[in-house]
mmCIF file of C-alpha atoms in Angstrom:
data_model
loop_
_atom_site.group_PDB
_atom_site.id
_atom_site.type_symbol
_atom_site.label_atom_id
_atom_site.label_comp_id
_atom_site.label_asym_id
_atom_site.label_seq_id
_atom_site.Cartn_x
_atom_site.Cartn_y
_atom_site.Cartn_z
ATOM 1 C CA MET Q 1 -5.983 55.657 -24.416
ATOM 2 C CA LEU Q 2 -2.573 54.237 -23.408
ATOM 3 C CA THR Q 3 -3.339 54.783 -19.734
ATOM 4 C CA GLU Q 4 -6.707 53.042 -20.029
ATOM 5 C CA GLY Q 5 -5.124 50.119 -21.888
ATOM 6 C CA LEU Q 6 -2.475 49.674 -19.197
ATOM 7 C CA ALA Q 7 -5.138 49.765 -16.512
ATOM 8 C CA ARG Q 8 -7.153 47.042 -18.270
ATOM 9 C CA LEU Q 9 -4.002 44.925 -18.673
ATOM 10 C CA ARG Q 10 -3.138 45.275 -14.985
ATOM 11 C CA GLY Q 11 -6.683 44.245 -14.067
ATOM 12 C CA ARG Q 12 -6.502 41.142 -16.248
ATOM 13 C CA LEU Q 13 -3.154 40.169 -14.728
ATOM 14 C CA ARG Q 14 -4.513 40.532 -11.192
ATOM 15 C CA ARG Q 15 -7.475 38.298 -12.035
ATOM 16 C CA LEU Q 16 -5.248 35.645 -13.607
ATOM 17 C CA VAL Q 17 -2.809 35.606 -10.676
ATOM 18 C CA GLY Q 18 -5.690 35.383 -8.219
ATOM 19 C CA ARG Q 19 -7.267 32.348 -9.864
ATOM 20 C CA PRO Q 20 -6.605 29.014 -8.153
ATOM 21 C CA ARG Q 21 -4.335 26.764 -10.157
ATOM 22 C CA PRO Q 22 -5.825 23.492 -11.422
ATOM 23 C CA PRO Q 23 -4.551 20.373 -9.685
ATOM 24 C CA THR Q 24 -1.462 18.849 -11.260
ATOM 25 C CA ASP Q 25 -1.247 15.101 -11.865
ATOM 26 C CA THR Q 26 2.297 14.157 -10.881
ATOM 27 C CA THR Q 27 1.909 10.516 -11.891
ATOM 28 C CA ALA Q 28 2.993 9.841 -15.458
ATOM 29 C CA GLY Q 29 1.390 7.027 -17.403
ATOM 30 C CA THR Q 30 -1.944 5.389 -18.025
ATOM 31 C CA PRO Q 31 -4.033 3.672 -15.334
ATOM 32 C CA VAL Q 32 -3.878 -0.049 -16.149
ATOM 33 C CA PHE Q 33 -5.386 -1.388 -12.929
ATOM 34 C CA THR Q 34 -8.000 0.094 -10.613
ATOM 35 C CA ALA Q 35 -8.772 -2.117 -7.660
ATOM 36 C CA ASP Q 36 -12.311 -3.392 -7.296
ATOM 37 C CA PHE Q 37 -11.967 -5.529 -4.205
ATOM 38 C CA ALA Q 38 -15.417 -7.042 -4.720
ATOM 39 C CA SER Q 39 -14.356 -8.416 -8.119
ATOM 40 C CA THR Q 40 -13.704 -12.161 -8.115
ATOM 41 C CA SER Q 41 -12.012 -11.859 -11.522
ATOM 42 C CA GLN Q 42 -9.457 -9.338 -10.167
ATOM 43 C CA TRP Q 43 -8.794 -10.818 -6.740
ATOM 44 C CA VAL Q 44 -8.578 -14.176 -4.987
ATOM 45 C CA ALA Q 45 -9.501 -14.094 -1.293
ATOM 46 C CA GLY Q 46 -8.039 -16.058 1.588
ATOM 47 C CA ARG Q 47 -5.057 -17.838 0.021
ATOM 48 C CA THR Q 48 -1.609 -16.973 -1.312
ATOM 49 C CA TRP Q 49 1.543 -18.918 -2.165
ATOM 50 C CA ALA Q 50 3.438 -16.323 -0.146
ATOM 51 C CA TYR Q 51 2.209 -18.479 2.786
ATOM 52 C CA PRO Q 52 3.400 -22.087 3.133
ATOM 53 C CA GLY Q 53 1.173 -24.375 1.087
ATOM 54 C CA GLY Q 54 -0.939 -21.404 0.050
ATOM 55 C CA GLY Q 55 -2.085 -20.859 3.645
ATOM 56 C CA PRO Q 56 -4.097 -20.521 5.721
ATOM 57 C CA THR Q 57 -1.343 -19.933 8.317
ATOM 58 C CA ASN Q 58 2.230 -18.601 8.337
ATOM 59 C CA LEU Q 59 3.485 -19.154 11.874
ATOM 60 C CA GLY Q 60 7.101 -19.213 10.704
ATOM 61 C CA ASP Q 61 6.805 -15.529 9.823
ATOM 62 C CA ASN Q 62 5.562 -14.779 13.360
ATOM 63 C CA LYS Q 63 1.958 -14.334 12.242
ATOM 64 C CA LEU Q 64 -1.234 -15.414 13.997
ATOM 65 C CA ASP Q 65 -3.338 -15.073 10.833
ATOM 66 C CA HIS Q 66 -5.698 -17.771 9.691
ATOM 67 C CA LEU Q 67 -6.697 -16.637 6.195
ATOM 68 C CA VAL Q 68 -10.381 -16.772 5.303
ATOM 69 C CA ALA Q 69 -12.215 -16.253 2.024
ATOM 70 C CA ASP Q 70 -15.237 -14.742 3.791
ATOM 71 C CA PRO Q 71 -16.016 -11.540 1.803
ATOM 72 C CA GLY Q 72 -16.745 -9.699 5.044
ATOM 73 C CA TYR Q 73 -13.028 -9.774 5.834
ATOM 74 C CA SER Q 74 -11.738 -8.073 2.676
ATOM 75 C CA ARG Q 75 -14.144 -7.526 -0.203
ATOM 76 C CA SER Q 76 -15.343 -4.070 0.913
ATOM 77 C CA GLY Q 77 -11.785 -2.708 1.091
ATOM 78 C CA VAL Q 78 -11.919 -2.964 4.889
ATOM 79 C CA PHE Q 79 -9.499 -5.726 5.857
ATOM 80 C CA ARG Q 80 -10.535 -7.308 9.167
ATOM 81 C CA ALA Q 81 -9.177 -9.802 11.654
ATOM 82 C CA THR Q 82 -11.124 -11.446 14.480
ATOM 83 C CA ARG Q 83 -9.897 -13.628 17.321
ATOM 84 C CA ARG Q 84 -10.507 -17.378 17.121
ATOM 85 C CA PRO Q 85 -10.966 -19.768 20.078
ATOM 86 C CA ASP Q 86 -7.645 -21.484 19.213
ATOM 87 C CA GLY Q 87 -5.649 -18.262 19.657
ATOM 88 C CA LYS Q 88 -5.218 -17.563 15.948
ATOM 89 C CA TRP Q 89 -7.078 -14.813 14.101
ATOM 90 C CA ASP Q 90 -9.359 -15.142 11.094
ATOM 91 C CA ALA Q 91 -7.967 -12.507 8.717
ATOM 92 C CA GLY Q 92 -8.585 -10.990 5.307
ATOM 93 C CA LEU Q 93 -6.175 -11.192 2.376
ATOM 94 C CA LEU Q 94 -6.621 -10.494 -1.326
ATOM 95 C CA THR Q 95 -4.169 -11.259 -4.115
ATOM 96 C CA THR Q 96 -4.196 -11.020 -7.892
ATOM 97 C CA GLU Q 97 -2.251 -14.312 -8.026
ATOM 98 C CA GLY Q 98 -4.463 -17.075 -9.390
ATOM 99 C CA SER Q 99 -7.264 -14.687 -10.373
ATOM 100 C CA ASP Q 100 -8.924 -14.803 -13.802
ATOM 101 C CA GLU Q 101 -7.289 -11.515 -14.800
ATOM 102 C CA GLY Q 102 -3.953 -12.411 -13.217
ATOM 103 C CA PHE Q 103 -2.762 -8.814 -13.083
ATOM 104 C CA MET Q 104 0.938 -8.298 -12.400
ATOM 105 C CA VAL Q 105 2.840 -5.142 -11.541
ATOM 106 C CA ARG Q 106 5.805 -4.525 -13.861
ATOM 107 C CA ALA Q 107 9.055 -2.579 -13.752
ATOM 108 C CA GLY Q 108 8.296 1.085 -14.392
ATOM 109 C CA ASP Q 109 4.770 0.950 -12.941
ATOM 110 C CA THR Q 110 3.575 3.331 -10.234
ATOM 111 C CA LEU Q 111 1.224 2.305 -7.421
ATOM 112 C CA GLU Q 112 -1.088 4.777 -5.700
ATOM 113 C CA ALA Q 113 -3.133 3.971 -2.600
ATOM 114 C CA ARG Q 114 -5.122 5.702 0.109
ATOM 115 C CA VAL Q 115 -5.188 3.770 3.383
ATOM 116 C CA ARG Q 116 -6.532 4.080 6.911
ATOM 117 C CA LEU Q 117 -4.099 2.667 9.455
ATOM 118 C CA PRO Q 118 -5.283 0.290 12.190
ATOM 119 C CA GLU Q 119 -5.420 1.311 15.847
ATOM 120 C CA GLU Q 120 -5.138 -2.010 17.663
ATOM 121 C CA MET Q 121 -1.814 -3.278 19.003
ATOM 122 C CA GLY Q 122 -0.711 -6.374 17.106
ATOM 123 C CA ALA Q 123 -2.222 -5.287 13.784
ATOM 124 C CA TRP Q 124 0.127 -5.682 10.815
ATOM 125 C CA PRO Q 125 -1.293 -4.251 7.568
ATOM 126 C CA ALA Q 126 0.586 -4.251 4.280
ATOM 127 C CA ILE Q 127 0.386 -3.720 0.535
ATOM 128 C CA TRP Q 128 3.093 -5.778 -1.191
ATOM 129 C CA THR Q 129 4.097 -7.846 -4.208
ATOM 130 C CA TRP Q 130 5.008 -11.511 -4.629
ATOM 131 C CA LEU Q 131 5.921 -14.076 -7.296
ATOM 132 C CA ASP Q 132 7.374 -17.585 -7.083
ATOM 133 C CA GLY Q 133 8.770 -17.216 -3.572
ATOM 134 C CA ASP Q 134 10.367 -13.827 -4.214
ATOM 135 C CA GLN Q 135 9.935 -10.452 -5.952
ATOM 136 C CA GLU Q 136 8.648 -8.798 -2.774
ATOM 137 C CA ILE Q 137 8.354 -5.021 -2.631
ATOM 138 C CA ASP Q 138 6.536 -3.659 0.430
ATOM 139 C CA ALA Q 139 4.637 -0.520 -0.507
ATOM 140 C CA PHE Q 140 4.182 -0.203 3.236
ATOM 141 C CA GLU Q 141 4.005 -2.148 6.481
ATOM 142 C CA TYR Q 142 2.794 -0.678 9.761
ATOM 143 C CA HIS Q 143 2.729 -1.625 13.451
ATOM 144 C CA PRO Q 144 0.804 0.540 15.951
ATOM 145 C CA ASP Q 145 3.457 0.010 18.644
ATOM 146 C CA ASN Q 146 5.599 2.300 16.436
ATOM 147 C CA PRO Q 147 2.746 4.742 15.908
ATOM 148 C CA ASP Q 148 4.502 7.311 13.670
ATOM 149 C CA LEU Q 149 6.566 4.889 11.527
ATOM 150 C CA LEU Q 150 6.107 3.177 8.160
ATOM 151 C CA GLU Q 151 8.335 0.346 6.943
ATOM 152 C CA LEU Q 152 9.242 0.656 3.242
ATOM 153 C CA SER Q 153 11.187 -2.278 1.767
ATOM 154 C CA ASN Q 154 12.724 -3.580 -1.450
ATOM 155 C CA ARG Q 155 13.343 -7.267 -0.759
ATOM 156 C CA VAL Q 156 14.257 -7.964 -4.378
ATOM 157 C CA ARG Q 157 17.594 -6.138 -4.399
ATOM 158 C CA GLY Q 158 17.883 -5.008 -0.789
ATOM 159 C CA GLY Q 159 16.770 -1.610 0.413
ATOM 160 C CA GLN Q 160 14.744 -0.454 3.403
ATOM 161 C CA SER Q 161 13.703 2.711 5.169
ATOM 162 C CA TYR Q 162 11.891 3.448 8.410
ATOM 163 C CA TYR Q 163 9.996 6.666 7.710
ATOM 164 C CA ARG Q 164 8.617 8.699 10.604
ATOM 165 C CA ASP Q 165 6.140 11.561 10.404
ATOM 166 C CA PRO Q 166 3.497 13.023 12.762
ATOM 167 C CA ALA Q 167 0.859 12.414 10.075
ATOM 168 C CA ILE Q 168 1.426 8.669 10.519
ATOM 169 C CA ALA Q 169 -0.765 7.611 13.427
ATOM 170 C CA PRO Q 170 -3.173 4.863 14.478
ATOM 171 C CA GLY Q 171 -6.485 5.459 12.726
ATOM 172 C CA GLY Q 172 -4.953 8.063 10.401
ATOM 173 C CA TRP Q 173 -5.376 8.288 6.634
ATOM 174 C CA LEU Q 174 -2.352 8.300 4.307
ATOM 175 C CA ASP Q 175 -1.825 8.765 0.576
ATOM 176 C CA LEU Q 176 0.940 6.480 -0.670
ATOM 177 C CA LYS Q 177 2.774 6.291 -3.991
ATOM 178 C CA VAL Q 178 5.470 3.838 -5.038
ATOM 179 C CA GLU Q 179 7.381 3.905 -8.321
ATOM 180 C CA PHE Q 180 8.817 0.483 -9.179
ATOM 181 C CA GLY Q 181 11.815 1.834 -11.061
ATOM 182 C CA VAL Q 182 14.338 -0.312 -12.892
ATOM 183 C CA ARG Q 183 17.223 1.376 -11.048
ATOM 184 C CA SER Q 184 15.429 2.798 -8.008
ATOM 185 C CA VAL Q 185 12.194 2.151 -6.144
ATOM 186 C CA VAL Q 186 10.817 5.470 -4.896
ATOM 187 C CA TRP Q 187 8.211 6.022 -2.152
ATOM 188 C CA TRP Q 188 6.022 9.096 -1.529
ATOM 189 C CA VAL Q 189 3.843 9.680 1.550
ATOM 190 C CA ASN Q 190 1.167 12.386 1.444
ATOM 191 C CA GLY Q 191 2.764 13.887 -1.651
ATOM 192 C CA THR Q 192 6.305 14.044 -0.226
ATOM 193 C CA ARG Q 193 9.105 11.945 -1.664
ATOM 194 C CA VAL Q 194 10.476 10.125 1.381
ATOM 195 C CA TYR Q 195 12.809 7.376 0.131
ATOM 196 C CA ALA Q 196 14.607 6.252 -3.043
ATOM 197 C CA ASP Q 197 16.515 2.991 -2.580
ATOM 198 C CA ARG Q 198 18.806 3.332 -5.647
ATOM 199 C CA ARG Q 199 18.551 -0.428 -6.075
ATOM 200 C CA GLY Q 200 15.462 -0.776 -8.238
ATOM 201 C CA VAL Q 201 13.778 -3.954 -9.406
ATOM 202 C CA GLY Q 202 15.578 -4.680 -12.679
ATOM 203 C CA ARG Q 203 14.187 -4.462 -16.174
ATOM 204 C CA ARG Q 204 12.342 -7.797 -16.237
ATOM 205 C CA TRP Q 205 10.723 -7.631 -12.797
ATOM 206 C CA GLN Q 206 7.027 -8.413 -12.391
ATOM 207 C CA ALA Q 207 4.899 -9.631 -9.498
ATOM 208 C CA TYR Q 208 1.358 -10.084 -8.209
ATOM 209 C CA LEU Q 209 -0.298 -7.685 -5.769
ATOM 210 C CA ILE Q 210 -1.239 -8.643 -2.204
ATOM 211 C CA VAL Q 211 -3.260 -6.594 0.300
ATOM 212 C CA ASN Q 212 -3.792 -8.021 3.773
ATOM 213 C CA LEU Q 213 -4.056 -7.566 7.506
ATOM 214 C CA SER Q 214 -1.774 -9.859 9.487
ATOM 215 C CA VAL Q 215 -1.643 -10.244 13.268
ATOM 216 C CA CYS Q 216 1.678 -10.235 15.151
ATOM 217 C CA ALA Q 217 2.626 -13.283 17.222
ATOM 218 C CA GLY Q 218 4.885 -11.355 19.609
ATOM 219 C CA ARG Q 219 8.445 -12.055 18.475
ATOM 220 C CA TYR Q 220 9.116 -8.656 16.881
ATOM 221 C CA HIS Q 221 6.016 -6.666 17.834
ATOM 222 C CA PRO Q 222 3.478 -7.125 20.647
ATOM 223 C CA ARG Q 223 0.587 -9.521 20.356
ATOM 224 C CA PRO Q 224 -2.910 -8.051 20.534
ATOM 225 C CA ASP Q 225 -4.132 -7.143 24.000
ATOM 226 C CA PRO Q 226 -6.243 -9.982 25.456
ATOM 227 C CA SER Q 227 -9.242 -7.649 25.640
ATOM 228 C CA VAL Q 228 -9.159 -6.999 21.860
ATOM 229 C CA SER Q 229 -11.174 -9.339 19.666
ATOM 230 C CA GLU Q 230 -11.293 -7.442 16.352
ATOM 231 C CA MET Q 231 -9.099 -5.103 14.281
ATOM 232 C CA SER Q 232 -9.169 -3.554 10.818
ATOM 233 C CA PHE Q 233 -7.515 -1.306 8.286
ATOM 234 C CA GLU Q 234 -8.986 0.153 5.103
ATOM 235 C CA VAL Q 235 -7.848 0.683 1.522
ATOM 236 C CA ALA Q 236 -10.076 3.319 -0.041
ATOM 237 C CA ARG Q 237 -8.168 3.489 -3.342
ATOM 238 C CA LEU Q 238 -5.537 1.387 -5.105
ATOM 239 C CA LEU Q 239 -4.445 1.798 -8.705
ATOM 240 C CA ILE Q 240 -1.473 1.149 -10.964
ATOM 241 C CA HIS Q 241 -0.163 3.508 -13.657
ATOM 242 C CA ARG Q 242 2.044 2.306 -16.523
ATOM 243 C CA PRO Q 243 4.282 4.495 -18.715
#
């Protein structure tokens, strides 16, 4: 009887060990914002006070963008830019600033996003925050001339990292996570913690979300090739958790 009982116990243990573990949610908190880019109550298209006068251009920041509200440039989650006859580029931008819901990210929140990087030289995609001329945290910026590099920046209290990885590539998909900590902003890429700035945002920080595709004017990164007339990047998922 004892031998049979031990055999049954061993069999149960083998079955339990062999079972796949359920996925673990590593993000603490409750989802308080799930992006619906088609929603006109969540997002305003084609203007932002992060650009002089609310836009449509920001040449002083070395950008060729000419922001447009056309839903075909942003509302599907595919952010597009197309060349104009005057040398600028019609480009898609969405922000929660000025929207009916007016959602703001707060200290302690965590952002999650899944993005497809652009392939065309001169493309400049970003997910970032903004309020009253400041409060900028860049969840990411990317330039295809540095094909394996993401720029991660805390412009509130000063902190920046250039993160390189073979998984970062033109046309590639990335899972991003950013924790807007009071004492440290922390970035993850594809589930790996890659940078903690140890500066944080402060206890009272809050800011609006911006998602957009800019176009480089050539001062810091190459302009688009003359043969290129269109570019895009995609945000398949964007949500905010709150403790």
